Structures are given as structure tokens and as C-alpha cells.
Amino acid sequence: LYDAVKLLCAGYLLWLAWQTVRAGKPSLFTPAATSSPDPPRKLLLMGLVTNLLNPKIAVLYVSLLPQFIDPARGGVASQALLLGLVQISIALTVNCLIVLAAGGISRWLTARPAWLRLQRWFMATVLGALALRLVTDRRPAVVS
């Protein structure tokens, strides 16, 4: 059963590689030319909701920030608020820089179709290599 699943997975990786390099098909990582981009307001709202519902930031505030709060230096709530605001402003700055860089890189890549072809062939090569590695892997299945 292990070998059958392994061969099915390798076949799927090879199919993905073939789909990646087929002429006239959009890349796995680029939207189809017929799709229209979402408006900026919708994108902003989606990002905001995603971040507000992300439990990792609550874990950060509850587990990491209290060690930097000193009750002898004033109000605990104001110190926690200040630390939270510092973290939010740093994260906002870094994320804005990432968005600006990604937009510039996207425009640069869009103007150069040879890069899209190179990306397709590189991705197909990686997928093919993973399929080959999966097929040639001789480790036995571990059964507990």
C-alpha cells in the first residue's frame, strides 16, 4: 500500500510538472489573464480580518510581552499598550515594505515574459526531481 501511494504521489507530481510547462496555460503561481484583480479595499479588508482572527498574535502578547513589563515603572496596562503599539508599528512598517517590494518585482517580472517561461521550467524541473526522488526512495514503510 505504501508503494502504491508513493507511485500515485509521484505520478501526481509529474502531472503537475506537465501542466506547468504546457503551452498557453497559466502558471501554477500566476493568475489567469482573464481574471480581474480584486479592488484594494477588498484586499485590505481580507488582510485585516485575517490578522484579527490570527491567534498567534494573542499568544505573542500573552507569553512574550509580560516579561518586559516592570510594575515598579508605572502602570502595567500602559506599558503593555505601549509595547503592543511598538510591535504593531514595526510589523506594519515591515509589511508595507514587503508589499511595495512585491509590487515592484511583480511589475518587473510582468514586463519580461522570458522570466515566466524560466519560472515554469524551473518549477517543472523541481516537481519532476521530487517525483524521481519519491520513486527511487528505497526506505521501507515504518509500521507501528
Short mmCIF file of N, CA, C and O in Angstrom, two decimals:
data_model
loop_
_atom_site.label_atom_id
_atom_site.label_comp_id
_atom_site.label_asym_id
_atom_site.label_seq_id
_atom_site.Cartn_x
_atom_site.Cartn_y
_atom_site.Cartn_z
N LEU A 1 0.83 -1.19 0.00
CA LEU A 1 0.00 0.00 0.00
C LEU A 1 0.88 1.25 0.00
O LEU A 1 0.58 2.21 -0.71
N TYR A 2 1.97 1.20 0.79
CA TYR A 2 2.89 2.33 0.84
C TYR A 2 3.47 2.62 -0.55
O TYR A 2 3.50 3.77 -0.99
N ASP A 3 3.90 1.56 -1.24
CA ASP A 3 4.47 1.75 -2.57
C ASP A 3 3.43 2.27 -3.56
O ASP A 3 3.74 3.10 -4.42
N ALA A 4 2.20 1.83 -3.43
CA ALA A 4 1.15 2.31 -4.32
C ALA A 4 0.89 3.80 -4.11
O ALA A 4 0.78 4.56 -5.08
N VAL A 5 0.81 4.22 -2.85
CA VAL A 5 0.60 5.63 -2.55
C VAL A 5 1.79 6.45 -3.04
O VAL A 5 1.64 7.54 -3.61
N LYS A 6 3.00 5.92 -2.85
CA LYS A 6 4.21 6.61 -3.28
C LYS A 6 4.20 6.81 -4.81
O LYS A 6 4.49 7.90 -5.30
N LEU A 7 3.82 5.78 -5.55
CA LEU A 7 3.77 5.89 -7.01
C LEU A 7 2.66 6.84 -7.47
O LEU A 7 2.85 7.60 -8.42
N LEU A 8 1.53 6.81 -6.78
CA LEU A 8 0.45 7.75 -7.12
C LEU A 8 0.90 9.19 -6.89
O LEU A 8 0.61 10.07 -7.71
N CYS A 9 1.59 9.43 -5.78
CA CYS A 9 2.09 10.78 -5.50
C CYS A 9 3.11 11.21 -6.54
O CYS A 9 3.10 12.36 -6.98
N ALA A 10 4.00 10.32 -6.92
CA ALA A 10 5.00 10.64 -7.95
C ALA A 10 4.31 10.95 -9.28
O ALA A 10 4.69 11.90 -9.98
N GLY A 11 3.29 10.17 -9.61
CA GLY A 11 2.54 10.44 -10.84
C GLY A 11 1.85 11.80 -10.79
O GLY A 11 1.84 12.53 -11.79
N TYR A 12 1.31 12.15 -9.65
CA TYR A 12 0.66 13.45 -9.50
C TYR A 12 1.68 14.58 -9.65
O TYR A 12 1.41 15.59 -10.30
N LEU A 13 2.86 14.42 -9.06
CA LEU A 13 3.91 15.43 -9.22
C LEU A 13 4.32 15.58 -10.68
O LEU A 13 4.54 16.70 -11.16
N LEU A 14 4.41 14.47 -11.40
CA LEU A 14 4.75 14.55 -12.82
C LEU A 14 3.64 15.23 -13.61
O LEU A 14 3.90 16.00 -14.54
N TRP A 15 2.38 14.95 -13.26
CA TRP A 15 1.26 15.62 -13.93
C TRP A 15 1.32 17.13 -13.68
O TRP A 15 1.09 17.93 -14.59
N LEU A 16 1.62 17.53 -12.42
CA LEU A 16 1.76 18.95 -12.11
C LEU A 16 2.89 19.58 -12.92
O LEU A 16 2.77 20.70 -13.42
N ALA A 17 4.00 18.86 -13.06
CA ALA A 17 5.13 19.36 -13.86
C ALA A 17 4.70 19.57 -15.30
O ALA A 17 5.02 20.59 -15.92
N TRP A 18 3.97 18.61 -15.87
CA TRP A 18 3.49 18.72 -17.25
C TRP A 18 2.52 19.90 -17.39
O TRP A 18 2.61 20.67 -18.34
N GLN A 19 1.62 20.06 -16.45
CA GLN A 19 0.67 21.18 -16.50
C GLN A 19 1.40 22.52 -16.41
O GLN A 19 0.95 23.52 -16.97
N THR A 20 2.51 22.54 -15.71
CA THR A 20 3.26 23.78 -15.53
C THR A 20 3.88 24.25 -16.84
O THR A 20 3.91 25.45 -17.12
N VAL A 21 4.37 23.34 -17.66
CA VAL A 21 5.08 23.74 -18.88
C VAL A 21 4.23 23.69 -20.13
O VAL A 21 4.71 24.09 -21.19
N ARG A 22 3.00 23.20 -20.03
CA ARG A 22 2.15 23.17 -21.23
C ARG A 22 1.98 24.55 -21.82
O ARG A 22 1.76 25.53 -21.11
N ALA A 23 2.08 24.66 -23.10
CA ALA A 23 1.97 25.95 -23.78
C ALA A 23 0.57 26.52 -23.64
O ALA A 23 -0.42 25.81 -23.73
N GLY A 24 0.51 27.82 -23.39
CA GLY A 24 -0.76 28.52 -23.34
C GLY A 24 -1.50 28.41 -22.01
O GLY A 24 -2.54 29.00 -21.85
N LYS A 25 -0.98 27.66 -21.09
CA LYS A 25 -1.64 27.52 -19.79
C LYS A 25 -1.02 28.50 -18.80
O LYS A 25 0.18 28.73 -18.83
N PRO A 26 -1.83 29.06 -17.92
CA PRO A 26 -1.23 29.91 -16.89
C PRO A 26 -0.39 29.09 -15.92
O PRO A 26 -0.63 27.91 -15.73
N SER A 27 0.59 29.71 -15.35
CA SER A 27 1.47 29.06 -14.39
C SER A 27 0.68 28.71 -13.13
O SER A 27 -0.37 29.28 -12.86
N LEU A 28 1.21 27.78 -12.35
CA LEU A 28 0.57 27.43 -11.09
C LEU A 28 0.51 28.61 -10.14
O LEU A 28 -0.33 28.67 -9.25
N PHE A 29 1.44 29.56 -10.29
CA PHE A 29 1.57 30.64 -9.33
C PHE A 29 1.18 31.99 -9.91
O PHE A 29 1.38 33.01 -9.28
N THR A 30 0.63 32.03 -11.10
CA THR A 30 0.18 33.28 -11.68
C THR A 30 -1.29 33.16 -12.03
O THR A 30 -1.71 32.12 -12.52
N PRO A 31 -2.07 34.20 -11.82
CA PRO A 31 -3.49 34.11 -12.15
C PRO A 31 -3.70 34.09 -13.65
O PRO A 31 -2.86 34.54 -14.42
N ALA A 32 -4.82 33.54 -14.06
CA ALA A 32 -5.16 33.52 -15.48
C ALA A 32 -5.35 34.95 -15.97
O ALA A 32 -5.75 35.84 -15.23
N ALA A 33 -5.06 35.18 -17.24
CA ALA A 33 -5.14 36.52 -17.80
C ALA A 33 -6.57 37.06 -17.78
O ALA A 33 -6.77 38.27 -17.80
N THR A 34 -7.56 36.18 -17.75
CA THR A 34 -8.95 36.64 -17.78
C THR A 34 -9.47 37.06 -16.42
O THR A 34 -10.51 37.67 -16.33
N SER A 35 -8.76 36.73 -15.36
CA SER A 35 -9.25 37.11 -14.04
C SER A 35 -8.96 38.58 -13.77
O SER A 35 -7.93 39.10 -14.13
N SER A 36 -9.91 39.23 -13.14
CA SER A 36 -9.72 40.65 -12.81
C SER A 36 -9.22 40.75 -11.37
O SER A 36 -9.66 39.99 -10.51
N PRO A 37 -8.32 41.68 -11.12
CA PRO A 37 -7.79 41.81 -9.75
C PRO A 37 -8.86 42.34 -8.80
O PRO A 37 -9.77 43.07 -9.19
N ASP A 38 -8.75 41.92 -7.56
CA ASP A 38 -9.67 42.41 -6.54
C ASP A 38 -9.37 43.88 -6.26
O ASP A 38 -8.22 44.31 -6.33
N PRO A 39 -10.40 44.65 -5.89
CA PRO A 39 -10.16 46.06 -5.57
C PRO A 39 -9.33 46.18 -4.28
O PRO A 39 -9.41 45.31 -3.40
N PRO A 40 -8.53 47.23 -4.17
CA PRO A 40 -7.68 47.40 -2.98
C PRO A 40 -8.45 47.36 -1.66
O PRO A 40 -7.94 46.83 -0.68
N ARG A 41 -9.66 47.91 -1.63
CA ARG A 41 -10.44 47.91 -0.39
C ARG A 41 -10.75 46.49 0.07
O ARG A 41 -10.64 46.17 1.26
N LYS A 42 -11.11 45.61 -0.88
CA LYS A 42 -11.41 44.22 -0.54
C LYS A 42 -10.14 43.52 -0.04
O LYS A 42 -10.19 42.76 0.93
N LEU A 43 -9.02 43.76 -0.69
CA LEU A 43 -7.76 43.14 -0.28
C LEU A 43 -7.37 43.60 1.13
O LEU A 43 -6.92 42.80 1.95
N LEU A 44 -7.55 44.89 1.40
CA LEU A 44 -7.23 45.42 2.73
C LEU A 44 -8.13 44.79 3.78
O LEU A 44 -7.65 44.37 4.84
N LEU A 45 -9.41 44.68 3.49
CA LEU A 45 -10.35 44.08 4.44
C LEU A 45 -10.03 42.61 4.68
O LEU A 45 -10.06 42.14 5.83
N MET A 46 -9.68 41.88 3.62
CA MET A 46 -9.32 40.47 3.79
C MET A 46 -8.07 40.33 4.68
O MET A 46 -8.03 39.46 5.56
N GLY A 47 -7.07 41.16 4.45
CA GLY A 47 -5.86 41.11 5.27
C GLY A 47 -6.13 41.48 6.71
O GLY A 47 -5.60 40.85 7.64
N LEU A 48 -6.97 42.48 6.92
CA LEU A 48 -7.30 42.92 8.27
C LEU A 48 -8.04 41.82 9.03
O LEU A 48 -7.69 41.50 10.18
N VAL A 49 -9.04 41.22 8.41
CA VAL A 49 -9.80 40.15 9.07
C VAL A 49 -8.90 38.96 9.37
O VAL A 49 -8.96 38.36 10.44
N THR A 50 -8.03 38.62 8.41
CA THR A 50 -7.10 37.50 8.62
C THR A 50 -6.22 37.76 9.83
O THR A 50 -6.01 36.87 10.67
N ASN A 51 -5.69 38.96 9.95
CA ASN A 51 -4.81 39.28 11.07
C ASN A 51 -5.56 39.35 12.39
O ASN A 51 -5.04 38.95 13.43
N LEU A 52 -6.78 39.89 12.37
CA LEU A 52 -7.55 39.98 13.61
C LEU A 52 -7.96 38.61 14.14
O LEU A 52 -8.09 38.41 15.35
N LEU A 53 -8.17 37.66 13.24
CA LEU A 53 -8.58 36.32 13.64
C LEU A 53 -7.40 35.38 13.86
O LEU A 53 -7.59 34.20 14.16
N ASN A 54 -6.18 35.88 13.72
CA ASN A 54 -4.98 35.07 13.87
C ASN A 54 -4.65 34.92 15.36
O ASN A 54 -4.33 35.90 16.02
N PRO A 55 -4.67 33.72 15.90
CA PRO A 55 -4.41 33.55 17.34
C PRO A 55 -2.93 33.72 17.71
O PRO A 55 -2.61 33.89 18.87
N LYS A 56 -2.03 33.68 16.73
CA LYS A 56 -0.60 33.77 17.07
C LYS A 56 -0.25 35.09 17.73
O LYS A 56 0.59 35.13 18.62
N ILE A 57 -0.87 36.17 17.32
CA ILE A 57 -0.54 37.47 17.91
C ILE A 57 -1.00 37.53 19.36
O ILE A 57 -0.32 38.11 20.21
N ALA A 58 -2.14 36.92 19.67
CA ALA A 58 -2.59 36.87 21.07
C ALA A 58 -1.62 36.06 21.91
O ALA A 58 -1.29 36.45 23.04
N VAL A 59 -1.12 34.96 21.37
CA VAL A 59 -0.13 34.16 22.09
C VAL A 59 1.14 34.97 22.31
O VAL A 59 1.75 34.93 23.38
N LEU A 60 1.54 35.76 21.31
CA LEU A 60 2.72 36.62 21.45
C LEU A 60 2.54 37.60 22.60
O LEU A 60 3.41 37.73 23.46
N TYR A 61 1.41 38.28 22.61
CA TYR A 61 1.18 39.29 23.64
C TYR A 61 1.09 38.68 25.03
O TYR A 61 1.58 39.26 25.99
N VAL A 62 0.47 37.51 25.13
CA VAL A 62 0.28 36.90 26.45
C VAL A 62 1.56 36.23 26.96
O VAL A 62 1.84 36.26 28.15
N SER A 63 2.37 35.69 26.06
CA SER A 63 3.53 34.93 26.51
C SER A 63 4.85 35.70 26.47
O SER A 63 5.72 35.47 27.29
N LEU A 64 4.99 36.60 25.53
CA LEU A 64 6.28 37.26 25.36
C LEU A 64 6.36 38.64 26.01
O LEU A 64 7.34 38.97 26.69
N LEU A 65 5.35 39.45 25.82
CA LEU A 65 5.42 40.83 26.30
C LEU A 65 5.45 40.99 27.82
O LEU A 65 6.11 41.91 28.31
N PRO A 66 4.78 40.14 28.62
CA PRO A 66 4.81 40.36 30.07
C PRO A 66 6.21 40.37 30.69
O PRO A 66 6.43 41.05 31.69
N GLN A 67 7.15 39.69 30.10
CA GLN A 67 8.50 39.70 30.67
C GLN A 67 9.19 41.06 30.55
O GLN A 67 10.17 41.32 31.22
N PHE A 68 8.65 41.93 29.68
CA PHE A 68 9.23 43.26 29.52
C PHE A 68 8.47 44.33 30.31
O PHE A 68 8.80 45.51 30.23
N ILE A 69 7.47 43.92 31.04
CA ILE A 69 6.68 44.85 31.84
C ILE A 69 7.19 44.82 33.28
O ILE A 69 7.29 43.76 33.89
N ASP A 70 7.50 46.00 33.80
CA ASP A 70 8.01 46.14 35.17
C ASP A 70 7.01 46.95 35.98
O ASP A 70 6.87 48.16 35.76
N PRO A 71 6.30 46.33 36.92
CA PRO A 71 5.31 47.07 37.71
C PRO A 71 5.90 48.24 38.49
O PRO A 71 5.19 49.20 38.80
N ALA A 72 7.20 48.21 38.77
CA ALA A 72 7.83 49.30 39.50
C ALA A 72 7.97 50.56 38.65
O ALA A 72 8.21 51.65 39.17
N ARG A 73 7.82 50.44 37.35
CA ARG A 73 7.99 51.59 36.44
C ARG A 73 6.68 52.24 36.05
O ARG A 73 6.65 53.03 35.12
N GLY A 74 5.61 51.91 36.67
CA GLY A 74 4.34 52.57 36.34
C GLY A 74 3.26 51.56 36.05
O GLY A 74 3.36 50.38 36.37
N GLY A 75 2.21 52.07 35.40
CA GLY A 75 1.04 51.25 35.12
C GLY A 75 1.35 50.08 34.19
O GLY A 75 1.96 50.24 33.14
N VAL A 76 0.90 48.91 34.59
CA VAL A 76 1.12 47.70 33.80
C VAL A 76 0.36 47.78 32.48
O VAL A 76 0.89 47.44 31.41
N ALA A 77 -0.86 48.28 32.52
CA ALA A 77 -1.68 48.37 31.30
C ALA A 77 -1.06 49.33 30.29
O ALA A 77 -1.02 49.04 29.09
N SER A 78 -0.56 50.46 30.77
CA SER A 78 0.04 51.42 29.83
C SER A 78 1.34 50.87 29.22
O SER A 78 1.62 51.10 28.05
N GLN A 79 2.12 50.14 30.02
CA GLN A 79 3.34 49.53 29.47
C GLN A 79 2.99 48.46 28.42
O GLN A 79 3.62 48.39 27.38
N ALA A 80 1.98 47.65 28.72
CA ALA A 80 1.55 46.62 27.77
C ALA A 80 1.03 47.26 26.49
O ALA A 80 1.33 46.79 25.38
N LEU A 81 0.27 48.33 26.62
CA LEU A 81 -0.25 49.03 25.45
C LEU A 81 0.88 49.62 24.62
O LEU A 81 0.88 49.50 23.39
N LEU A 82 1.86 50.23 25.27
CA LEU A 82 3.00 50.80 24.56
C LEU A 82 3.79 49.73 23.83
O LEU A 82 4.15 49.89 22.66
N LEU A 83 4.06 48.62 24.50
CA LEU A 83 4.80 47.53 23.85
C LEU A 83 4.01 46.97 22.66
O LEU A 83 4.58 46.67 21.61
N GLY A 84 2.70 46.82 22.83
CA GLY A 84 1.87 46.34 21.73
C GLY A 84 1.88 47.30 20.56
O GLY A 84 1.98 46.88 19.40
N LEU A 85 1.81 48.60 20.85
CA LEU A 85 1.83 49.59 19.76
C LEU A 85 3.17 49.61 19.04
O LEU A 85 3.23 49.78 17.82
N VAL A 86 4.26 49.42 19.79
CA VAL A 86 5.59 49.35 19.16
C VAL A 86 5.65 48.14 18.23
O VAL A 86 6.11 48.24 17.08
N GLN A 87 5.17 46.99 18.71
CA GLN A 87 5.19 45.79 17.87
C GLN A 87 4.31 45.97 16.64
O GLN A 87 4.70 45.60 15.54
N ILE A 88 3.14 46.55 16.79
CA ILE A 88 2.24 46.76 15.65
C ILE A 88 2.86 47.72 14.65
O ILE A 88 2.80 47.49 13.43
N SER A 89 3.49 48.81 15.11
CA SER A 89 4.09 49.77 14.17
C SER A 89 5.27 49.15 13.43
O SER A 89 5.43 49.40 12.23
N ILE A 90 6.06 48.33 14.10
CA ILE A 90 7.17 47.66 13.40
C ILE A 90 6.62 46.67 12.37
O ILE A 90 7.09 46.63 11.22
N ALA A 91 5.64 45.87 12.75
CA ALA A 91 5.04 44.91 11.82
C ALA A 91 4.39 45.61 10.64
O ALA A 91 4.54 45.16 9.49
N LEU A 92 3.71 46.71 10.88
CA LEU A 92 3.08 47.47 9.80
C LEU A 92 4.13 48.01 8.83
O LEU A 92 3.96 47.92 7.61
N THR A 93 5.21 48.55 9.37
CA THR A 93 6.27 49.08 8.52
C THR A 93 6.90 47.98 7.67
O THR A 93 7.07 48.14 6.45
N VAL A 94 7.23 46.86 8.30
CA VAL A 94 7.85 45.75 7.55
C VAL A 94 6.89 45.21 6.49
O VAL A 94 7.28 44.98 5.34
N ASN A 95 5.61 45.03 6.85
CA ASN A 95 4.65 44.52 5.87
C ASN A 95 4.44 45.48 4.71
O ASN A 95 4.30 45.06 3.57
N CYS A 96 4.42 46.79 4.98
CA CYS A 96 4.30 47.77 3.90
C CYS A 96 5.50 47.70 2.96
O CYS A 96 5.36 47.79 1.74
N LEU A 97 6.69 47.57 3.52
CA LEU A 97 7.89 47.45 2.69
C LEU A 97 7.85 46.18 1.84
O LEU A 97 8.24 46.20 0.66
N ILE A 98 7.35 45.09 2.41
CA ILE A 98 7.22 43.84 1.64
C ILE A 98 6.23 44.01 0.50
O ILE A 98 6.48 43.59 -0.63
N VAL A 99 5.10 44.67 0.77
CA VAL A 99 4.09 44.90 -0.27
C VAL A 99 4.65 45.76 -1.39
O VAL A 99 4.47 45.48 -2.58
N LEU A 100 5.34 46.84 -1.04
CA LEU A 100 5.92 47.71 -2.05
C LEU A 100 6.97 46.98 -2.88
O LEU A 100 7.02 47.12 -4.11
N ALA A 101 7.80 46.19 -2.23
CA ALA A 101 8.82 45.42 -2.96
C ALA A 101 8.17 44.39 -3.87
O ALA A 101 8.58 44.22 -5.03
N ALA A 102 7.15 43.69 -3.37
CA ALA A 102 6.47 42.68 -4.18
C ALA A 102 5.78 43.31 -5.39
O ALA A 102 5.80 42.74 -6.49
N GLY A 103 5.19 44.49 -5.21
CA GLY A 103 4.57 45.17 -6.34
C GLY A 103 5.59 45.54 -7.40
O GLY A 103 5.34 45.38 -8.60
N GLY A 104 6.73 46.05 -6.97
CA GLY A 104 7.79 46.40 -7.93
C GLY A 104 8.34 45.18 -8.65
O GLY A 104 8.54 45.20 -9.87
N ILE A 105 8.55 44.11 -7.91
CA ILE A 105 9.05 42.88 -8.53
C ILE A 105 8.02 42.32 -9.49
O ILE A 105 8.36 41.85 -10.58
N SER A 106 6.73 42.39 -9.12
CA SER A 106 5.67 41.90 -10.00
C SER A 106 5.63 42.67 -11.31
O SER A 106 5.51 42.07 -12.39
N ARG A 107 5.72 43.99 -11.24
CA ARG A 107 5.74 44.79 -12.47
C ARG A 107 6.95 44.45 -13.33
O ARG A 107 6.85 44.35 -14.54
N TRP A 108 8.10 44.26 -12.68
CA TRP A 108 9.32 43.94 -13.42
C TRP A 108 9.19 42.59 -14.11
O TRP A 108 9.55 42.45 -15.28
N LEU A 109 8.66 41.59 -13.41
CA LEU A 109 8.51 40.25 -13.99
C LEU A 109 7.44 40.23 -15.08
O LEU A 109 7.57 39.51 -16.08
N THR A 110 6.37 41.00 -14.90
CA THR A 110 5.30 41.03 -15.90
C THR A 110 5.80 41.59 -17.22
O THR A 110 5.36 41.17 -18.29
N ALA A 111 6.73 42.53 -17.17
CA ALA A 111 7.26 43.14 -18.39
C ALA A 111 8.27 42.23 -19.09
O ALA A 111 8.72 42.56 -20.18
N ARG A 112 8.63 41.12 -18.50
CA ARG A 112 9.63 40.21 -19.06
C ARG A 112 9.06 38.79 -19.15
O ARG A 112 9.23 38.00 -18.22
N PRO A 113 8.44 38.44 -20.27
CA PRO A 113 7.83 37.10 -20.40
C PRO A 113 8.84 35.96 -20.33
O PRO A 113 8.48 34.84 -19.99
N ALA A 114 10.11 36.23 -20.64
CA ALA A 114 11.12 35.17 -20.55
C ALA A 114 11.25 34.66 -19.12
O ALA A 114 11.50 33.47 -18.89
N TRP A 115 11.05 35.55 -18.14
CA TRP A 115 11.13 35.13 -16.74
C TRP A 115 9.99 34.19 -16.39
O TRP A 115 10.17 33.28 -15.58
N LEU A 116 8.82 34.39 -16.98
CA LEU A 116 7.70 33.49 -16.73
C LEU A 116 8.02 32.10 -17.27
O LEU A 116 7.76 31.10 -16.62
N ARG A 117 8.58 32.05 -18.48
CA ARG A 117 8.98 30.75 -19.05
C ARG A 117 10.03 30.07 -18.19
O ARG A 117 9.96 28.87 -17.92
N LEU A 118 11.01 30.85 -17.74
CA LEU A 118 12.06 30.30 -16.89
C LEU A 118 11.46 29.77 -15.58
O LEU A 118 11.81 28.67 -15.13
N GLN A 119 10.53 30.52 -15.02
CA GLN A 119 9.88 30.09 -13.78
C GLN A 119 9.10 28.80 -14.00
O GLN A 119 9.14 27.88 -13.17
N ARG A 120 8.41 28.68 -15.11
CA ARG A 120 7.66 27.47 -15.41
C ARG A 120 8.57 26.26 -15.52
O ARG A 120 8.31 25.21 -14.96
N TRP A 121 9.65 26.41 -16.29
CA TRP A 121 10.57 25.28 -16.47
C TRP A 121 11.29 24.93 -15.18
O TRP A 121 11.53 23.77 -14.88
N PHE A 122 11.64 25.93 -14.39
CA PHE A 122 12.28 25.66 -13.11
C PHE A 122 11.33 24.90 -12.19
O PHE A 122 11.71 23.91 -11.56
N MET A 123 10.07 25.34 -12.13
CA MET A 123 9.09 24.68 -11.28
C MET A 123 8.84 23.26 -11.76
O MET A 123 8.74 22.32 -10.96
N ALA A 124 8.75 23.06 -13.08
CA ALA A 124 8.55 21.71 -13.62
C ALA A 124 9.74 20.82 -13.30
O ALA A 124 9.57 19.64 -12.98
N THR A 125 10.94 21.36 -13.35
CA THR A 125 12.14 20.59 -13.03
C THR A 125 12.13 20.18 -11.56
O THR A 125 12.44 19.04 -11.22
N VAL A 126 11.77 21.10 -10.69
CA VAL A 126 11.70 20.78 -9.26
C VAL A 126 10.65 19.70 -9.00
O VAL A 126 10.90 18.73 -8.27
N LEU A 127 9.48 19.84 -9.60
CA LEU A 127 8.43 18.84 -9.41
C LEU A 127 8.85 17.48 -9.96
O LEU A 127 8.62 16.44 -9.33
N GLY A 128 9.50 17.47 -11.13
CA GLY A 128 10.00 16.22 -11.70
C GLY A 128 11.06 15.58 -10.84
O GLY A 128 11.08 14.35 -10.65
N ALA A 129 11.96 16.40 -10.30
CA ALA A 129 13.01 15.88 -9.42
C ALA A 129 12.41 15.29 -8.14
O ALA A 129 12.87 14.24 -7.66
N LEU A 130 11.39 15.94 -7.60
CA LEU A 130 10.72 15.40 -6.41
C LEU A 130 10.04 14.07 -6.72
O LEU A 130 10.09 13.13 -5.92
N ALA A 131 9.43 13.96 -7.91
CA ALA A 131 8.80 12.71 -8.30
C ALA A 131 9.84 11.61 -8.45
O ALA A 131 9.64 10.48 -7.98
N LEU A 132 10.97 11.93 -9.07
CA LEU A 132 12.05 10.96 -9.24
C LEU A 132 12.59 10.51 -7.88
O LEU A 132 12.82 9.33 -7.65
N ARG A 133 12.78 11.46 -7.00
CA ARG A 133 13.27 11.14 -5.65
C ARG A 133 12.28 10.24 -4.91
O ARG A 133 12.67 9.30 -4.22
N LEU A 134 11.02 10.51 -5.08
CA LEU A 134 9.99 9.70 -4.44
C LEU A 134 9.99 8.28 -4.96
O LEU A 134 9.89 7.32 -4.19
N VAL A 135 10.15 8.12 -6.27
CA VAL A 135 10.13 6.78 -6.87
C VAL A 135 11.39 6.00 -6.51
O VAL A 135 11.33 4.80 -6.26
N THR A 136 12.52 6.66 -6.45
CA THR A 136 13.79 5.96 -6.19
C THR A 136 14.08 5.80 -4.71
O THR A 136 15.07 5.14 -4.36
N ASP A 137 13.29 6.35 -3.84
CA ASP A 137 13.49 6.21 -2.40
C ASP A 137 13.22 4.78 -1.99
O ASP A 137 12.13 4.26 -2.21
N ARG A 138 14.19 4.11 -1.40
CA ARG A 138 14.07 2.70 -1.05
C ARG A 138 13.84 2.46 0.43
O ARG A 138 13.97 1.36 0.90
N ARG A 139 13.54 3.50 1.17
CA ARG A 139 13.27 3.29 2.60
C ARG A 139 11.96 2.52 2.77
O ARG A 139 10.95 2.87 2.15
N PRO A 140 11.95 1.53 3.61
CA PRO A 140 10.70 0.79 3.84
C PRO A 140 9.72 1.61 4.66
O PRO A 140 10.11 2.49 5.41
N ALA A 141 8.49 1.28 4.48
CA ALA A 141 7.45 1.96 5.26
C ALA A 141 7.58 1.55 6.72
O ALA A 141 7.82 0.39 7.04
N VAL A 142 7.44 2.53 7.62
CA VAL A 142 7.51 2.27 9.05
C VAL A 142 6.10 1.97 9.54
O VAL A 142 5.20 2.78 9.40
N VAL A 143 5.95 0.79 10.11
CA VAL A 143 4.64 0.40 10.64
C VAL A 143 4.77 0.20 12.14
O VAL A 143 5.65 -0.50 12.63
N SER A 144 3.90 0.87 12.87
CA SER A 144 3.95 0.76 14.33
C SER A 144 3.01 -0.28 14.83
O SER A 144 1.95 -0.47 14.39
#
